[in-house]
Tab-separated table of C-alpha atoms (C1' of nucleotides) in Angstrom:
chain	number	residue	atom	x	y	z
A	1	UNK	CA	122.183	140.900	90.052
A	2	UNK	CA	118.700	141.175	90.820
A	3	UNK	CA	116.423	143.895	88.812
A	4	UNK	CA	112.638	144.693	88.531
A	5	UNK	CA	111.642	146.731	85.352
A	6	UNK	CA	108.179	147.496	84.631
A	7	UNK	CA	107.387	147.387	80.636
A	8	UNK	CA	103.822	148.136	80.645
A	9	UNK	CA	101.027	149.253	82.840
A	10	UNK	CA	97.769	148.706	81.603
A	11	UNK	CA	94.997	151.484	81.025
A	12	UNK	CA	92.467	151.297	83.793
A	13	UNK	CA	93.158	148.852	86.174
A	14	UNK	CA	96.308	148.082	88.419
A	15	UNK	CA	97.909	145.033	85.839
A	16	UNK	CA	100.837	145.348	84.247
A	17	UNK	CA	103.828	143.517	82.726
A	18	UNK	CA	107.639	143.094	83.797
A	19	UNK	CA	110.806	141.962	83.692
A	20	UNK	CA	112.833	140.169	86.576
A	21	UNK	CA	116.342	140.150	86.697
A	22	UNK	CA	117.910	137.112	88.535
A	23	UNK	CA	121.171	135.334	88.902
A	24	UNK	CA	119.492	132.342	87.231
A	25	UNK	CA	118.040	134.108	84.362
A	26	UNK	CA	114.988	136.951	83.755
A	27	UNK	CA	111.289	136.210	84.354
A	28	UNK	CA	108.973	137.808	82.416
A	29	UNK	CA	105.886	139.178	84.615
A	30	UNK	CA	102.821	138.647	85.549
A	31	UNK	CA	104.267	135.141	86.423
A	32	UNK	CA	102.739	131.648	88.231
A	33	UNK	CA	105.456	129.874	89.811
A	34	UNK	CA	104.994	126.276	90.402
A	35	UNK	CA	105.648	124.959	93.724
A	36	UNK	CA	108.197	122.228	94.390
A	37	UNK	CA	108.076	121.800	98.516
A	38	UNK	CA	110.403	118.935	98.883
A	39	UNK	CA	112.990	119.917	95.566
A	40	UNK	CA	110.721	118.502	92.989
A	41	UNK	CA	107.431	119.761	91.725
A	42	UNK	CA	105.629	116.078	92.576
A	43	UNK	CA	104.650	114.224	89.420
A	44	UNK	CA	106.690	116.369	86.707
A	45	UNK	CA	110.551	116.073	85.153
A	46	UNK	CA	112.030	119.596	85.635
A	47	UNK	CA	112.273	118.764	81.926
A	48	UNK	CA	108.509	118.575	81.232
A	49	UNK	CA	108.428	122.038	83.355
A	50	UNK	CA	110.710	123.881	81.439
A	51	UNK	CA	109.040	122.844	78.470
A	52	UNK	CA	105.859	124.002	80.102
A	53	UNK	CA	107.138	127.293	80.064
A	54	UNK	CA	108.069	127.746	84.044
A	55	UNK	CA	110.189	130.670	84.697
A	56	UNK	CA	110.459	129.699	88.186
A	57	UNK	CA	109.672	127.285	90.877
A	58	UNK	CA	109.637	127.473	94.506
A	59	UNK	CA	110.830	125.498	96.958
A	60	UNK	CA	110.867	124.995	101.218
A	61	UNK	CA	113.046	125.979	104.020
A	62	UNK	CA	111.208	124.088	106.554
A	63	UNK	CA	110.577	120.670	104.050
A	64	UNK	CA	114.393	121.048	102.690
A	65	UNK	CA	115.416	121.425	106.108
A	66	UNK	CA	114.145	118.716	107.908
A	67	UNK	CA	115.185	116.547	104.644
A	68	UNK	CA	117.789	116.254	103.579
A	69	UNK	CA	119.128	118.723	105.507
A	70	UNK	CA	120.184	122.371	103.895
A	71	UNK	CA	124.004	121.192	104.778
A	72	UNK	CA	123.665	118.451	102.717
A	73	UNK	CA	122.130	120.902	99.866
A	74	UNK	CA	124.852	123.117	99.996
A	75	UNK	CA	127.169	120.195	99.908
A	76	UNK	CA	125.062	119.465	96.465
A	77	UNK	CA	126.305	122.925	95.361
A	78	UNK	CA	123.003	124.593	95.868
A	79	UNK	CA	119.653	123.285	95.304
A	80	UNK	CA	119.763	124.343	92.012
A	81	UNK	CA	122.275	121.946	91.160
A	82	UNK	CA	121.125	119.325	93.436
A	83	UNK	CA	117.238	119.521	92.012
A	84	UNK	CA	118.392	119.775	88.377
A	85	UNK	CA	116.164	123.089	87.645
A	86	UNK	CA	118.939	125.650	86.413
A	87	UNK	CA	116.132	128.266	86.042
A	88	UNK	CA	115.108	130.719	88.811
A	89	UNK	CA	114.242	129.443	92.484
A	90	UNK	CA	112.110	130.765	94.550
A	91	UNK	CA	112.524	129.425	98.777
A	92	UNK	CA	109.841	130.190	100.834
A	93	UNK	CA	111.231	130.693	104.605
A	94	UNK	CA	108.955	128.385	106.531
A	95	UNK	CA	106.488	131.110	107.589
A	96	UNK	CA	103.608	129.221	106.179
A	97	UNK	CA	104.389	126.145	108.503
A	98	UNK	CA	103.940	128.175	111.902
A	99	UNK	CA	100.378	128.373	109.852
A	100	UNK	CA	99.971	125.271	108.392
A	101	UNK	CA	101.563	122.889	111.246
A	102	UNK	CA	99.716	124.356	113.932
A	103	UNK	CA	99.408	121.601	115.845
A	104	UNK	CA	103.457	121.114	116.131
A	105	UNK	CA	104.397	124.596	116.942
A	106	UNK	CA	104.890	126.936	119.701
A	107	UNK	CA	105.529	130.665	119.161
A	108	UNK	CA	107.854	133.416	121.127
A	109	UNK	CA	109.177	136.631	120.399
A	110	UNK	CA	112.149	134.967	119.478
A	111	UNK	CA	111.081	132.480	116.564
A	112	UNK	CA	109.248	129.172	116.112
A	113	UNK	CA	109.948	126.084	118.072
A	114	UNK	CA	108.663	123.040	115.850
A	115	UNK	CA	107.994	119.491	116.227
A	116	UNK	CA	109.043	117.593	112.917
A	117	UNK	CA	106.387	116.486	110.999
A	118	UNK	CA	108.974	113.114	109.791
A	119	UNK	CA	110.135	111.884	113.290
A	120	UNK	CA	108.810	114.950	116.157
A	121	UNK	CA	111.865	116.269	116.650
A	122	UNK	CA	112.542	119.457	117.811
A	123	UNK	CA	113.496	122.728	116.451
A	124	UNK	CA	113.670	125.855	116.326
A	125	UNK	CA	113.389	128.442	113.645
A	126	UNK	CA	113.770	132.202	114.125
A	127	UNK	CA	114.256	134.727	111.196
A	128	UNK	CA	118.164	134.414	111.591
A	129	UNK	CA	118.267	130.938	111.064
A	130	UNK	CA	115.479	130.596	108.229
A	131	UNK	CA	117.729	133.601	106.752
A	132	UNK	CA	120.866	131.558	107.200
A	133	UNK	CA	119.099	127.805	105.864
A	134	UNK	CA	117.615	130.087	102.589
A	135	UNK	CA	121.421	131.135	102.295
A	136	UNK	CA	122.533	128.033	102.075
A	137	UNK	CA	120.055	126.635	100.089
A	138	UNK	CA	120.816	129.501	97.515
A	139	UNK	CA	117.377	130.131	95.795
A	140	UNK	CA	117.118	133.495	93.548
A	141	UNK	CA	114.772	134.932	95.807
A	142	UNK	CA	114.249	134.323	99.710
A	143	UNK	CA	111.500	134.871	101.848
A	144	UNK	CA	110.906	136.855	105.397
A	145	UNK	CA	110.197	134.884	107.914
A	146	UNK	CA	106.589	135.832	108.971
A	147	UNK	CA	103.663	134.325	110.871
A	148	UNK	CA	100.944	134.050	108.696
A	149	UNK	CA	97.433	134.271	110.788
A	150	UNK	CA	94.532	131.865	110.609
A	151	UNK	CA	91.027	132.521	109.326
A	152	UNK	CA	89.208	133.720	110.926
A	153	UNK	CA	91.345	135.497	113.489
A	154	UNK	CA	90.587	138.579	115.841
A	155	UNK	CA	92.131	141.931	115.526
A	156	UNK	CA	93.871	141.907	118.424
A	157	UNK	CA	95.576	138.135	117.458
A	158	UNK	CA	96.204	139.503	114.113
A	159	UNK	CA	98.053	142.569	115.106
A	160	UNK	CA	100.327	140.867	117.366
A	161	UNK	CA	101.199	138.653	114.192
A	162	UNK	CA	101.932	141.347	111.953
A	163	UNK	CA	103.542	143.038	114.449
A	164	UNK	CA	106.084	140.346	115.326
A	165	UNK	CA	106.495	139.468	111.247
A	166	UNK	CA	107.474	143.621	111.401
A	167	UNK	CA	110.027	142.978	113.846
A	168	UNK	CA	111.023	139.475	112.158
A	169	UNK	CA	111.966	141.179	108.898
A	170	UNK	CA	114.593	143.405	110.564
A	171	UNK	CA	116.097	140.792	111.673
A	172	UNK	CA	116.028	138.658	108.634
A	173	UNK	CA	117.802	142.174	106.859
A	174	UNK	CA	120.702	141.864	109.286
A	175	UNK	CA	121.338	138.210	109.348
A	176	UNK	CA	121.371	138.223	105.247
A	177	UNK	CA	125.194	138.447	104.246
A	178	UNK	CA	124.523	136.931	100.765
A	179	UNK	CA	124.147	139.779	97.979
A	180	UNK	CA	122.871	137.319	95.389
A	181	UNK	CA	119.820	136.704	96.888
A	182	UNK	CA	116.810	138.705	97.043
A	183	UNK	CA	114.950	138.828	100.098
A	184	UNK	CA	111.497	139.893	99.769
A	185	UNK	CA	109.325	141.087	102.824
A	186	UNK	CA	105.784	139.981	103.690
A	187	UNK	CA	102.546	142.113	104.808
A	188	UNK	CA	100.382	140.632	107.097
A	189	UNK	CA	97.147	141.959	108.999
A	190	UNK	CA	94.380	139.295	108.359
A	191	UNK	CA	91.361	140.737	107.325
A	192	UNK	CA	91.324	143.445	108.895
A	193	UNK	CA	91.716	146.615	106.745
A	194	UNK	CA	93.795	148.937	108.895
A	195	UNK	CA	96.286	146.101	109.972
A	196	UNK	CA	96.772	145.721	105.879
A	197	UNK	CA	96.940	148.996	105.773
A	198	UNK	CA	99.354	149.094	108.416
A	199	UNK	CA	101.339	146.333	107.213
A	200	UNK	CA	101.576	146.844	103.641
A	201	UNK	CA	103.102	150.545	104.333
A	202	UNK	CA	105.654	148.787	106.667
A	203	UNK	CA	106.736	146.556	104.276
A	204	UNK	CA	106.399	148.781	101.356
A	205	UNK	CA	108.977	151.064	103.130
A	206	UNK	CA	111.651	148.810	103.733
A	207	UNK	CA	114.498	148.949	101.629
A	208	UNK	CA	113.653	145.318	99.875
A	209	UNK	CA	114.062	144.673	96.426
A	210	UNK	CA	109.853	142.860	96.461
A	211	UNK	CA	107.091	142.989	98.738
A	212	UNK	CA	104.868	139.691	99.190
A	213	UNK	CA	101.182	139.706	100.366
A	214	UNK	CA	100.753	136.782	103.455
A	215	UNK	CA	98.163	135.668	105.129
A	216	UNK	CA	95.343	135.359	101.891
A	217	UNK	CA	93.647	132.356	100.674
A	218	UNK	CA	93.845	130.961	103.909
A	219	UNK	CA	89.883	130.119	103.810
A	220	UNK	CA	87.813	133.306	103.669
A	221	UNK	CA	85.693	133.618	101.242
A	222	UNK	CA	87.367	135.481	98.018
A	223	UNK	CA	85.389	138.398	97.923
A	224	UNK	CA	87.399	139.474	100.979
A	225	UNK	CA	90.756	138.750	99.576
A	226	UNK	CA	90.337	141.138	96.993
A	227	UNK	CA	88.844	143.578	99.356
A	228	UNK	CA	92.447	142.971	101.122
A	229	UNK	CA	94.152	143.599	97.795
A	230	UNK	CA	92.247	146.632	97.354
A	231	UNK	CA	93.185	147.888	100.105
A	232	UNK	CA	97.064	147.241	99.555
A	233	UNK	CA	97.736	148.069	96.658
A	234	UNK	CA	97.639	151.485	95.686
A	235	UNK	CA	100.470	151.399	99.086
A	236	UNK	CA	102.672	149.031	97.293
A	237	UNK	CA	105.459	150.338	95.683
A	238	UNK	CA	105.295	150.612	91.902
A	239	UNK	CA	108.706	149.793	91.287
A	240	UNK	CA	108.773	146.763	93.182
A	241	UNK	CA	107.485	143.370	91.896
A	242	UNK	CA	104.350	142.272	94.134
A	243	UNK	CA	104.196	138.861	95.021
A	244	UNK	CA	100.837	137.303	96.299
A	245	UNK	CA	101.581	134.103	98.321
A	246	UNK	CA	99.584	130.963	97.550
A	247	UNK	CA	96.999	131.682	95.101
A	248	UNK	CA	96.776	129.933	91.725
A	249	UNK	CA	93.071	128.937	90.929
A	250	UNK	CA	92.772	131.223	87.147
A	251	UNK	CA	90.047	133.230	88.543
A	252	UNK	CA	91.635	134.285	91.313
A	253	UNK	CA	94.739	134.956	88.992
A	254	UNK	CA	93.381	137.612	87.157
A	255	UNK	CA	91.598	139.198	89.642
A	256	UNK	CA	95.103	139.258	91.698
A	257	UNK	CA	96.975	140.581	88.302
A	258	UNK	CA	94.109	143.130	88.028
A	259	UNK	CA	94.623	144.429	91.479
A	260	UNK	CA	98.772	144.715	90.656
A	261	UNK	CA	100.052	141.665	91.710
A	262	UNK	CA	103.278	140.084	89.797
A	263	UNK	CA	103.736	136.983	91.072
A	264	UNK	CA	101.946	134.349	92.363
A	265	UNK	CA	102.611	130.397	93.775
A	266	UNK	CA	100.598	127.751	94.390
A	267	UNK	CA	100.054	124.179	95.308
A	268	UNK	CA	96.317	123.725	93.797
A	269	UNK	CA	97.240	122.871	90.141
A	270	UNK	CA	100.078	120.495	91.213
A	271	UNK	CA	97.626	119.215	93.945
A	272	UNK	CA	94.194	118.850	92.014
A	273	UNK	CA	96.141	117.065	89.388
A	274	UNK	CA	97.279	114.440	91.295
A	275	UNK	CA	93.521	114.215	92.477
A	276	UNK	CA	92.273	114.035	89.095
A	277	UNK	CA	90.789	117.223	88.719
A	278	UNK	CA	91.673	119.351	85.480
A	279	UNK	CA	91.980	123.067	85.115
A	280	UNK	CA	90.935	124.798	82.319
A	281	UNK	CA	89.812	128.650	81.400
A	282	UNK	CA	85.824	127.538	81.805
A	283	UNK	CA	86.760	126.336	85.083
A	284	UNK	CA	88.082	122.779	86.854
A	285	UNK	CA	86.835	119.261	85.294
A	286	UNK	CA	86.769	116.460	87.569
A	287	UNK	CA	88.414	114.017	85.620
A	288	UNK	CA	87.675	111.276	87.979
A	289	UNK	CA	83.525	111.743	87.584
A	290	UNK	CA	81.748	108.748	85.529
A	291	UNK	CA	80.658	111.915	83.336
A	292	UNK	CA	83.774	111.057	81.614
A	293	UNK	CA	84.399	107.455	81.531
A	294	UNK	CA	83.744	107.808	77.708
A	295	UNK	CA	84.342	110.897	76.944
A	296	UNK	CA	87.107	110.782	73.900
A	297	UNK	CA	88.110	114.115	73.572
A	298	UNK	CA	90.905	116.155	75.432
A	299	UNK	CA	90.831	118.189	78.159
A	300	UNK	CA	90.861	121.159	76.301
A	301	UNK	CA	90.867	120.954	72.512
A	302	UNK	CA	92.958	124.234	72.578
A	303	UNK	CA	95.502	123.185	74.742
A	304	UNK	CA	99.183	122.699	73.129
A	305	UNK	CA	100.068	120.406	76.201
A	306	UNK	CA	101.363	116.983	75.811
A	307	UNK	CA	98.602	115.500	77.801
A	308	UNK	CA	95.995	117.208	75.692
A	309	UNK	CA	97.624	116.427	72.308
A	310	UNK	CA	97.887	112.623	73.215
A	311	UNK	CA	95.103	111.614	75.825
A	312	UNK	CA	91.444	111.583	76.597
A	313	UNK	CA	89.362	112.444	79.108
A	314	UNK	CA	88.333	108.866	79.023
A	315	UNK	CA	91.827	107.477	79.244
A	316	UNK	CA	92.627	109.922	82.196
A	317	UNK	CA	89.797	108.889	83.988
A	318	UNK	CA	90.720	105.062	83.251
A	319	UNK	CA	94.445	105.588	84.977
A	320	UNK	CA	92.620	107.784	87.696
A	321	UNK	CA	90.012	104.477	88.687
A	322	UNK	CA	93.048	102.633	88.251
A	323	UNK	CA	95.169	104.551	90.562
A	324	UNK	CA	98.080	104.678	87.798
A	325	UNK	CA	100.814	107.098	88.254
A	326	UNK	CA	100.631	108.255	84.992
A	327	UNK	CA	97.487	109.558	85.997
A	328	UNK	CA	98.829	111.975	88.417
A	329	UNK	CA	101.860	113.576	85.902
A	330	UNK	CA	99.844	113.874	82.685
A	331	UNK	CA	97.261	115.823	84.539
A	332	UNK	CA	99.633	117.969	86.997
A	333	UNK	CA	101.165	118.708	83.718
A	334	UNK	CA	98.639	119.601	82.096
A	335	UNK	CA	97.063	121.780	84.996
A	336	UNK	CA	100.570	123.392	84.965
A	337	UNK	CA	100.668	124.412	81.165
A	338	UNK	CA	97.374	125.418	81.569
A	339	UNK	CA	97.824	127.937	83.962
A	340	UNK	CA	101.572	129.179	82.798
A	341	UNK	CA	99.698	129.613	79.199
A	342	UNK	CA	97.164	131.399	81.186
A	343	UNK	CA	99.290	133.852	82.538
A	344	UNK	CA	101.057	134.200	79.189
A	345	UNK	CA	97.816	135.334	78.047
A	346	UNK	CA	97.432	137.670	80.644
A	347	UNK	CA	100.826	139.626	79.725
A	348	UNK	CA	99.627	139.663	76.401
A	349	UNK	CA	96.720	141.406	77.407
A	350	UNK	CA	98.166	144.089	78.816
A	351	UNK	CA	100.782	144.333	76.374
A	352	UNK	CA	98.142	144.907	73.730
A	353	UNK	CA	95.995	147.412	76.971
A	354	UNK	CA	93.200	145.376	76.345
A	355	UNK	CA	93.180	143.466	79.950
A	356	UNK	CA	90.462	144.508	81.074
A	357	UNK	CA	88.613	142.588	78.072
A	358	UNK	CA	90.161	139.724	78.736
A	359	UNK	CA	88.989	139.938	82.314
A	360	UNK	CA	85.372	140.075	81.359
A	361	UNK	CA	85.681	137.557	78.178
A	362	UNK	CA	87.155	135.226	81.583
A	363	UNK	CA	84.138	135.813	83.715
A	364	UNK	CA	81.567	135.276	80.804
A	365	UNK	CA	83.143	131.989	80.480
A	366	UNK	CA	83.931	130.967	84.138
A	367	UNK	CA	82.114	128.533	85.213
A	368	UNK	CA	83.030	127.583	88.578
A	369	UNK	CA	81.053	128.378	91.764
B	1	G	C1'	79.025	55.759	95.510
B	2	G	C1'	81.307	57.440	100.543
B	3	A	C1'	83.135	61.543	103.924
B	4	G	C1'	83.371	66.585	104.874
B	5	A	C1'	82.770	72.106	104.055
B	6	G	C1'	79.689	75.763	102.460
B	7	G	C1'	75.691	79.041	100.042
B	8	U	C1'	75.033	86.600	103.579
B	9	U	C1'	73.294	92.994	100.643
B	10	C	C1'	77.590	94.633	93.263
B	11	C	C1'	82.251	91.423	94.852
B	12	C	C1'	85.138	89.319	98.969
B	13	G	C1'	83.891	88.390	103.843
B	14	A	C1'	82.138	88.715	109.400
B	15	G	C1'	77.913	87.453	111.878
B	16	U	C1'	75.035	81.334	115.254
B	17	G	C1'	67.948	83.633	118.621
B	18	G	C1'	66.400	90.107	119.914
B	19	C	C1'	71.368	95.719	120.560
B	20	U	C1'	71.289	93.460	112.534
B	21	A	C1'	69.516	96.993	106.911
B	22	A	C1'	73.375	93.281	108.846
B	23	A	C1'	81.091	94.352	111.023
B	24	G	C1'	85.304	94.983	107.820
B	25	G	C1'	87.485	95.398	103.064
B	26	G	C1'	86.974	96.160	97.819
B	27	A	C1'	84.362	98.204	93.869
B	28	G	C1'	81.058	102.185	92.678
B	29	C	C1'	79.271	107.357	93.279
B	30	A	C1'	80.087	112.270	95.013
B	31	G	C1'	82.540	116.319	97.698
B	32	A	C1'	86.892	118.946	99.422
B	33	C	C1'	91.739	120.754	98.115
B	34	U	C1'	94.960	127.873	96.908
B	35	G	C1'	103.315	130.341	100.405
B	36	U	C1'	102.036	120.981	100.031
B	37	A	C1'	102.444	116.497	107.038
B	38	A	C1'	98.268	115.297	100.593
B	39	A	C1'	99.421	109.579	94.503
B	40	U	C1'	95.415	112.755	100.387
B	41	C	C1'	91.015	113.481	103.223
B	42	U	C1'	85.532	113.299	103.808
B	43	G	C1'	80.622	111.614	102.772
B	44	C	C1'	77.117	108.166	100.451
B	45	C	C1'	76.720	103.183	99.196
B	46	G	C1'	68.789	97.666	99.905
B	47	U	C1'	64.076	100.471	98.350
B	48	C	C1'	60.868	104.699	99.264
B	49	U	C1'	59.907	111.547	99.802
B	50	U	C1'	62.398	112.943	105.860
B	51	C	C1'	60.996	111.416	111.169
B	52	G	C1'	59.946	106.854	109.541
B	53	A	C1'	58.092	102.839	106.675
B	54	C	C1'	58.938	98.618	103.740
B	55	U	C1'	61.629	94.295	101.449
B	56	U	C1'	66.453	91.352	102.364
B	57	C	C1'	70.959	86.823	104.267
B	58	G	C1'	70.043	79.660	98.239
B	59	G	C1'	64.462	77.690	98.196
B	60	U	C1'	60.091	75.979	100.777
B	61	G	C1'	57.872	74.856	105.150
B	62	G	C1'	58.247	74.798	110.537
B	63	U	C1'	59.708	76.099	115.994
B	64	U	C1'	59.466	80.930	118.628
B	65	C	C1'	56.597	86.845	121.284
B	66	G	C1'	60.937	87.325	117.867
B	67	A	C1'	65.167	83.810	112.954
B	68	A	C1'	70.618	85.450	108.531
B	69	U	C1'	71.123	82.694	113.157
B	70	C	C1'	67.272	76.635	115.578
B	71	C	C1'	64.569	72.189	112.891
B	72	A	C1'	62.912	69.439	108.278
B	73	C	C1'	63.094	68.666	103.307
B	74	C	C1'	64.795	70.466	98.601
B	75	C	C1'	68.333	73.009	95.116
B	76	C	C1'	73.376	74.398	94.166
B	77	U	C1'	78.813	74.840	94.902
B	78	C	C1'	83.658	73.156	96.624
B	79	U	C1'	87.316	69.574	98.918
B	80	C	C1'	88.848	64.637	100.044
B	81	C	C1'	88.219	59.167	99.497
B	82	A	C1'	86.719	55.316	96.047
RNA sequence: GGAGAGGUUCCCGAGUGGCUAAAGGGAGCAGACUGUAAAUCUGCCGUCUUCGACUUCGGUGGUUCGAAUCCACCCCUCUCCA
């Protein structure tokens, strides 16, 4: 049901390019993954999406959970069927809450003990019952639940984090009783490099079908998340897809590809886009500046997007002042093609073993601080 | 012709003697955003090179140590009655 095949490894560096076998179809590998938190990536038709070229999207325990309610999902027949994207799913367990809701959450041993973010409610979440929710939400792939450390965060802190996501994922392998899900594990340690170490051999080990990278691009500086990488990935497990949690801006893409990683999530183009800012290969555009109030031509003349074949910069900028709607999707989809064709690019690459140039051709044109 | 109300910084709009370069909102400008509490949040927003200095509240005079605020006249809007 679910299978990870490796077609090519480029020549002198870690990227290569693979295939990934799910119950909802194969992805083809490096891959970005859109993120849809609450069953819908916000501003785009699963239609548009597909025709973007996602392979996959991921989704929430802890968002689908509090609403509608993962009963009410499975009642749906699955969120697949209930969110109208019959491609590959993706659930993340809730482990990035414990980081992100800090202020509504108390940790134990045992799991997570949150105050809703809706109506401050409690609950609690351990590894068996984000296990169970992911279960019944019925993505492709499911997620450990882990405790993903702050930035900055001292050693000591960060051990007892990775220590307790060690002991989480054990119990996330017993309470899984679906075989059509694949559960994927997640190394921790901070930034410190014999926690990583630590953590990535941990995970690496376990009899998983993917190992994730946690706890990066959490707000130190980026430098030190590839040093991380660096020092994970000649542990990780070539015949395993690697999944880096969270990142998405294109320079941090390749540099993550470079460095082995497979897959990759994040909310930044979805997020910018609704913002008004614009990605493109020379780095963001912020749509929204008077720079552009008459600037007529696309976002990026080479873009086969909708937005770019039909819209200006200046007309973007017009529904962005005028807080239009339409503002929000034709740039989210835009950002989203843009970084799916990006990746696209990137298996090419190292199809052809010529990644490496692409990498440097990227940097020569980055232009982002 | 008569009776009222009012003119405040780009706009709306508070402010009735010093704490006022002047509340609040809007507009404008900029920044942030990376497993989404986000169609969000933050900053700037009279001029000058910062501490600071200087010029502002329809106009002109006046009262006062001190005025957007009080007085006089003038200009202009709006409402009601003839």
């Amino acid at each position: 049901m679910f299978e990870y095949e490796v077609i090519k490894n480029a020549k002198g560096t870690k990227a290569r390019t693979g295939k990934l076998q799910t119950p909802h179809g194969e992805i083809k590998t490096p891959v970005f993954m859109p993120v849809g938190t609450q069953a819908t990536v916000k501003a785009v038709l699963p239609r548009d999406l597909d025709e973007a070229g996602a392979q996959i999207v991921l989704s929430n325990t802890y968002h689908l959970y509090m609403r509608p309610g993962a009963d009410l999902v499975e009642e749906a027949g699955g969120l697949h069927s209930f969110m109208g994207w019959h491609k590959p799913i993706l659930t993340d367990s809730g482990g990035f809450q414990v980081f992100s809701l800090k202020g509504m959450r108390k940790i134990s041993d045992d799991g997570v003990r949150f105050q809703s973010h809706i109506d401050g409610s409690y609950h609690m979440f351990t590894p068996e019952s984000a296990t169970h929710t992911q279960q019944q939400l019925g993505a492709d792939i499911i997620m450990a639940f882990d405790e993903c450390s702050p930035y900055p965060c001292e050693h000591d802190k960060t051990m007892q984090a990775m220590e307790r996501t060690h002991r989480w994922i054990e119990r996330c392998i017993k309470a899984k009783t679906r075989h059509d899900q694949a559960l994927f594990g997640i190394i921790q340690g901070g930034m410190h490099d014999d926690l990583r170490r630590q953590s990535a051999e941990f995970i690496s080990n376990l009899d998983l079908p993917g190992v994730a990278v946690g706890g990066l691009s959490v707000g130190e500086p980026k430098h030190l998340m590839n040093d991380m990488l660096d020092i994970i990935s000649p542990i990780l497990p070539g015949d395993k897809p690697h999944y880096l949690m969270g990142v998405g801006s294109l320079d941090c893409l390749v540099e993550g590809v470079h460095r082995g990683i497979d897959m990759f999530d994040c909310v930044l183009p979805t997020r910018t886009g609704r913002m008004g800012t614009a990605v493109t290969k020379r780095g963001r555009l912020v749509l929204r500046n008077a720079t552009y109030a008459r600037d007529f031509s696309p976002i990026d003349e080479d873009c086969d997007c909708y937005t770019c074949k039909n819209f200006s910069r200046a007309y973007l900028r017009h529904l962005i002042k005028a807080g239009e709607i339409l503002a929000a999707q034709l740039i989210t989809l835009h950002n989203i093609r843009c970084t799916i064709r990006f990746m696209d690019e990137i298996q090419e690459a190292i199809e052809q073993d010529r990644f490496n140039e692409f990498r440097d051709y990227f940097w020569r044109n980055w232009h982002e601080k």
